[in-house]
Amino acid sequence: MLDKIQKILDEVAAWQPKDSKELEELRIKYLSKKGAISALFNDFREVSNEQKKAVGMKLNELKNLAQDRLNELKSSLETQSETREEPDFSRSAYPVPLGTRHPLSIVRNEIVRIFQNIGFTIAEGPEIEDDWHVFSSLNFPPEHPARDMQDTFFIEQHPDIILRTHTSSVQTRVMEKAQPPIRIICPGRVYRNEAISYRAHCFFHQVEALYVDKGVSYADLLQTLEYFSKEMFGSQTKIRLRPSYFPFTEPSAELDITCNICGGKGCAFCKNTGWVEILGCGMVDPNVLENCGIDSKVYSGFALGMGVERITNLKYQVKDLRMFSENDVRFLSEFQSAY
Ligand code: DAH
């Protein structure tokens, strides 16, 4: 008799009903009037007097345990069915991979954010431009050798229509329409007739900044350059300016920062100089202001322009420019950003 009770005890402990229907079947099989446990109570009458105490205790233990287990399973099945959602058949059967931002977008957005924080607003202009906005207004006279600095795509039948070679054209577009104060940041794509290699491409991206107002000085330019460099490359970054030439600025300079890979000690990336060039800049040439209808005796300004690929290369050490336009997902998915 004790063995029989133990066998049922083991069965009760192993109950695993999938749903309330299966649970009800178990209840009937074990706990109903005609169930296994009632049958044992019937058999109890036949048990000898010496064994009655031990068997009786074991039987009661079985009955209580079976009842407890039934209640426990019942409530857990109830909560499961409350939380189980209806299946959504419109969902994809496979996980949907999330995209990442293009590295050039990440860096462009970061540059724009840094300038927006000091009051610059975004201005945009067309990529298909005319000679006036890309060259003439910016103090590149016809036949001037400075035009050769930028290999231009022309349209054969319309030599006046060109693909812009730099975003400086947006300076003119804005100054023609608005009077100072002007404080703009101009991100955009530019085109140059260059053979494609790891270090040159026929299209790339620039960000131009322009600030024109009464009393804008070289000190304002310097301060802005220092602020930008530290925000972009970290507070340890040092800057230096080298004199340069651009037709639309006077004086003109190129900005170097301490190499962000070796920290200025010298490495293969900075060719052991400790410095890397990041942008061109200068005080807006008075001729440019006058060309756009702004009185150069009242107003002055500074401008700067940088290549987004160049800054991205410095931040992420992408050696081959072509990677940016090949759309290789293995490369692109390495870049994560909050913007
Ligand atoms: N437009 C120049 C280029 O494409 C870059 C540049 C240099 C822009 C100096 C500027 C500047 O605004 O002041 O090479």
XYZ file of C-alpha atoms and ligand atoms in Angstrom:
353
model
C 0.000 0.000 0.000
C 2.779 2.454 0.934
C 4.473 1.741 -2.412
C 1.242 2.474 -4.291
C 0.895 5.817 -2.471
C 4.508 6.700 -3.228
C 3.985 5.962 -6.925
C 1.028 8.364 -7.089
C 3.014 10.959 -5.109
C 5.759 10.788 -7.758
C 3.195 11.146 -10.543
C 1.662 14.217 -8.892
C 5.097 15.815 -8.539
C 5.673 15.309 -12.275
C 2.430 17.003 -13.422
C 3.156 19.380 -16.372
C -0.179 20.390 -17.879
C 0.123 22.634 -20.975
C -3.225 24.317 -20.454
C -6.270 24.357 -18.173
C -7.870 21.537 -20.175
C -5.004 19.198 -19.366
C -5.076 20.356 -15.747
C -8.772 19.466 -15.475
C -8.006 16.000 -16.875
C -5.416 15.518 -14.121
C -7.894 16.671 -11.477
C -10.452 14.130 -12.658
C -7.864 11.367 -12.905
C -6.488 11.899 -9.396
C -8.733 14.077 -7.236
C -12.329 13.393 -8.290
C -14.615 10.993 -6.430
C -13.670 8.192 -8.820
C -10.028 9.268 -9.037
C -6.865 7.431 -8.014
C -6.639 9.065 -4.595
C -10.256 8.243 -3.631
C -9.547 4.667 -4.708
C -6.636 4.593 -2.274
C -8.892 5.845 0.521
C -11.261 2.957 -0.297
C -8.347 0.510 -0.078
C -7.445 2.032 3.301
C -10.256 0.075 4.954
C -8.392 -3.140 4.242
C -5.144 -1.966 5.821
C -4.120 -3.881 8.988
C -4.411 -2.086 12.318
C -0.616 -1.907 12.845
C -0.137 -0.170 9.476
C -3.133 2.165 9.678
C -1.237 5.050 11.328
C 1.670 5.130 8.851
C -0.511 4.580 5.779
C -3.091 7.126 6.951
C -0.442 9.833 7.385
C 1.026 9.099 3.965
C -2.415 9.145 2.342
C -3.255 12.535 3.889
C 0.119 13.853 2.756
C -0.680 12.731 -0.798
C -4.128 14.295 -0.779
C -2.858 17.654 0.512
C 0.064 17.709 -1.870
C -2.120 16.886 -4.864
C -4.610 19.619 -3.906
C -1.832 22.208 -3.369
C -0.172 21.347 -6.655
C -3.485 21.613 -8.473
C -4.118 25.105 -7.042
C -0.601 26.255 -7.820
C -0.741 25.082 -11.448
C -4.157 26.627 -11.877
C -3.026 30.097 -10.847
C 0.172 29.991 -12.895
C -1.790 28.964 -16.013
C -4.195 31.839 -15.388
C -1.462 34.493 -15.194
C 0.204 33.074 -18.315
C -2.941 33.390 -20.336
C -3.433 36.954 -19.098
C 0.008 38.059 -20.322
C 0.140 36.103 -23.538
C -0.410 38.465 -26.496
C -2.261 37.682 -29.636
C 0.271 36.786 -32.351
C 0.928 39.674 -34.756
C 0.858 38.105 -38.211
C 1.998 41.319 -39.911
C 5.430 41.105 -38.236
C 8.421 39.963 -40.223
C 9.412 36.364 -39.577
C 13.062 37.463 -39.382
C 14.692 40.164 -37.238
C 14.798 43.472 -39.125
C 18.400 44.768 -39.162
C 18.617 48.439 -38.169
C 20.605 50.728 -40.437
C 23.467 52.961 -39.316
C 24.305 56.481 -40.363
C 26.940 56.958 -43.040
C 30.258 58.011 -41.476
C 30.264 61.191 -43.568
C 26.787 62.075 -42.267
C 27.924 61.471 -38.698
C 30.879 63.834 -39.106
C 28.912 66.451 -41.081
C 26.221 66.471 -38.401
C 28.866 66.845 -35.712
C 30.502 69.807 -37.512
C 27.120 71.451 -37.995
C 26.188 70.890 -34.339
C 29.425 72.526 -33.144
C 28.770 75.646 -35.204
C 25.068 75.757 -34.390
C 26.032 75.898 -30.722
C 27.666 79.283 -31.340
C 24.815 80.741 -33.351
C 25.484 79.641 -36.937
C 22.523 78.527 -39.036
C 22.513 76.174 -42.017
C 22.423 77.579 -45.545
C 22.348 75.538 -48.726
C 22.846 76.221 -52.420
C 22.635 74.352 -55.736
C 25.227 71.783 -56.833
C 24.782 72.804 -60.478
C 26.103 76.355 -60.405
C 27.296 79.174 -62.637
C 30.718 80.725 -63.018
C 29.710 83.852 -61.089
C 28.834 82.067 -57.850
C 31.692 79.559 -57.895
C 34.479 81.805 -59.219
C 33.939 85.374 -60.385
C 32.094 86.707 -57.328
C 34.737 85.097 -55.133
C 37.490 87.137 -56.722
C 38.730 84.596 -59.263
C 39.083 86.850 -62.333
C 38.729 85.169 -65.760
C 41.946 83.457 -66.827
C 43.280 83.716 -63.279
C 45.571 80.742 -62.511
C 43.743 80.208 -59.179
C 40.910 78.664 -61.210
C 43.272 75.813 -62.050
C 43.539 74.947 -58.347
C 40.126 73.341 -58.750
C 39.593 71.053 -61.756
C 36.116 71.913 -62.859
C 33.399 69.905 -64.635
C 31.922 72.048 -67.433
C 28.950 71.435 -69.664
C 30.160 71.602 -73.261
C 27.308 73.632 -74.767
C 27.079 75.962 -71.746
C 30.533 76.899 -70.463
C 28.888 79.122 -67.839
C 27.149 76.181 -66.157
C 29.406 74.099 -63.941
C 29.274 71.642 -61.064
C 30.343 73.568 -57.988
C 33.923 72.816 -56.973
C 33.482 74.162 -53.449
C 30.725 75.222 -51.067
C 32.142 78.763 -50.985
C 29.542 79.455 -53.715
C 26.887 79.433 -50.976
C 28.610 82.482 -49.414
C 27.712 84.512 -52.478
C 24.202 83.062 -52.692
C 23.479 84.191 -49.129
C 25.283 87.571 -49.179
C 23.521 88.604 -52.393
C 20.186 88.254 -50.632
C 20.864 89.211 -47.016
C 22.602 92.039 -45.228
C 24.812 91.370 -42.156
C 24.826 90.077 -39.517
C 25.340 86.818 -41.419
C 26.433 83.706 -39.577
C 26.015 80.600 -41.725
C 27.284 77.061 -42.011
C 26.997 75.455 -45.458
C 27.351 71.694 -45.751
C 27.206 70.136 -49.197
C 28.584 67.986 -51.984
C 31.172 69.311 -54.415
C 32.649 67.986 -57.662
C 36.111 68.052 -59.192
C 37.426 66.548 -62.378
C 39.990 64.297 -60.747
C 41.028 60.716 -61.471
C 39.559 58.487 -58.751
C 42.158 56.984 -56.434
C 42.483 56.207 -52.737
C 43.233 59.896 -52.062
C 41.083 61.750 -54.616
C 37.538 61.435 -55.850
C 35.418 63.215 -58.436
C 32.936 64.156 -55.717
C 33.348 64.823 -52.020
C 31.814 66.937 -49.257
C 32.650 70.266 -47.681
C 31.394 72.475 -44.915
C 31.831 76.214 -45.309
C 31.352 78.742 -42.512
C 30.885 82.487 -42.956
C 30.534 85.246 -40.394
C 30.017 88.840 -41.547
C 29.150 91.732 -39.243
C 30.475 95.057 -37.984
C 33.884 94.640 -36.396
C 34.514 90.933 -37.086
C 38.261 90.493 -36.623
C 41.039 87.976 -37.057
C 40.794 87.326 -33.302
C 37.194 86.132 -33.812
C 38.410 83.735 -36.495
C 41.170 82.400 -34.246
C 38.802 81.917 -31.329
C 36.309 80.067 -33.524
C 39.034 77.816 -34.933
C 40.289 76.933 -31.484
C 36.756 76.253 -30.230
C 35.931 74.074 -33.245
C 39.180 72.062 -33.075
C 38.795 71.274 -29.388
C 35.126 70.350 -29.734
C 35.829 68.099 -32.705
C 39.092 66.477 -31.662
C 39.221 66.881 -27.868
C 40.304 69.540 -25.392
C 43.994 68.517 -25.556
C 44.114 69.643 -29.223
C 46.464 72.539 -30.108
C 46.181 74.623 -33.266
C 48.554 76.545 -35.518
C 47.971 78.671 -38.610
C 50.143 78.681 -41.718
C 49.889 81.551 -44.223
C 48.236 80.458 -47.469
C 46.436 81.848 -50.480
C 42.770 81.808 -51.484
C 41.395 84.451 -53.869
C 38.362 85.150 -51.651
C 40.170 85.753 -48.361
C 42.877 88.197 -47.364
C 44.866 87.301 -45.330
C 44.403 83.553 -45.878
C 45.624 80.670 -43.792
C 45.536 76.923 -43.397
C 44.758 75.450 -40.012
C 46.792 72.585 -38.578
C 45.937 70.705 -35.400
C 48.183 68.488 -33.318
C 47.961 65.010 -34.840
C 45.094 63.285 -33.047
C 46.627 59.858 -33.624
C 50.029 60.374 -31.961
C 49.020 63.403 -29.881
C 51.673 65.534 -31.605
C 54.697 63.298 -30.993
C 55.062 62.336 -34.645
C 53.832 59.213 -36.452
C 53.396 57.802 -39.934
C 49.975 59.485 -40.253
C 51.346 63.005 -39.710
C 54.610 62.155 -41.509
C 56.461 62.653 -38.226
C 55.590 66.351 -38.051
C 53.074 66.042 -35.188
C 50.635 68.285 -37.128
C 47.832 67.626 -39.597
C 46.026 70.125 -41.826
C 42.267 70.363 -41.388
C 40.925 73.430 -43.179
C 41.412 76.673 -45.095
C 40.310 80.032 -43.754
C 40.812 83.787 -43.780
C 39.242 87.232 -43.592
C 36.681 87.732 -46.368
C 38.310 89.804 -49.132
C 36.588 93.240 -49.340
C 36.119 92.655 -53.092
C 33.901 89.658 -52.314
C 31.732 91.709 -49.943
C 31.387 94.464 -52.567
C 30.587 91.892 -55.305
C 27.647 90.777 -53.189
C 26.384 94.258 -52.356
C 27.785 94.511 -48.818
C 29.620 97.708 -47.830
C 33.177 96.614 -47.019
C 33.865 99.891 -45.200
C 31.167 99.057 -42.657
C 31.361 95.278 -42.485
C 34.074 92.647 -42.246
C 33.990 88.903 -41.955
C 35.802 85.619 -41.783
C 35.276 82.412 -43.741
C 36.511 78.886 -43.461
C 36.034 75.710 -45.432
C 36.827 72.096 -44.713
C 36.514 68.698 -46.357
C 34.196 66.308 -44.523
C 36.140 63.285 -45.855
C 39.348 64.768 -44.475
C 37.887 65.253 -40.984
C 36.326 61.762 -41.092
C 39.669 60.301 -42.115
C 41.308 61.985 -39.121
C 38.609 60.865 -36.698
C 38.255 57.296 -37.931
C 41.484 56.673 -39.916
C 39.757 55.674 -43.117
C 42.732 55.492 -45.492
C 40.897 54.901 -48.759
C 38.466 57.647 -49.835
C 36.661 55.256 -52.162
C 35.278 53.354 -49.150
C 32.865 56.243 -48.590
C 30.994 55.669 -51.835
C 31.241 51.908 -52.323
C 28.364 51.115 -49.961
C 30.053 48.098 -48.439
C 27.749 47.246 -45.547
C 30.604 45.641 -43.564
C 32.391 49.023 -43.559
C 29.289 51.173 -43.045
C 27.902 49.159 -40.145
C 31.020 49.845 -38.084
C 29.854 53.399 -37.483
C 27.365 54.030 -34.697
C 26.095 57.399 -33.679
C 23.510 59.156 -31.635
C 22.841 61.710 -34.384
N 36.881 76.756 -50.895
C 38.191 76.281 -50.507
C 38.511 74.978 -51.225
O 37.638 74.326 -51.675
C 38.248 76.062 -49.029
C 38.228 77.348 -48.267
C 39.386 77.976 -47.962
C 37.044 77.915 -47.917
C 39.417 79.173 -47.273
C 37.033 79.149 -47.223
C 38.231 79.745 -46.899
O 35.926 79.746 -46.817
O 38.232 80.912 -46.220
O 39.647 74.620 -51.278
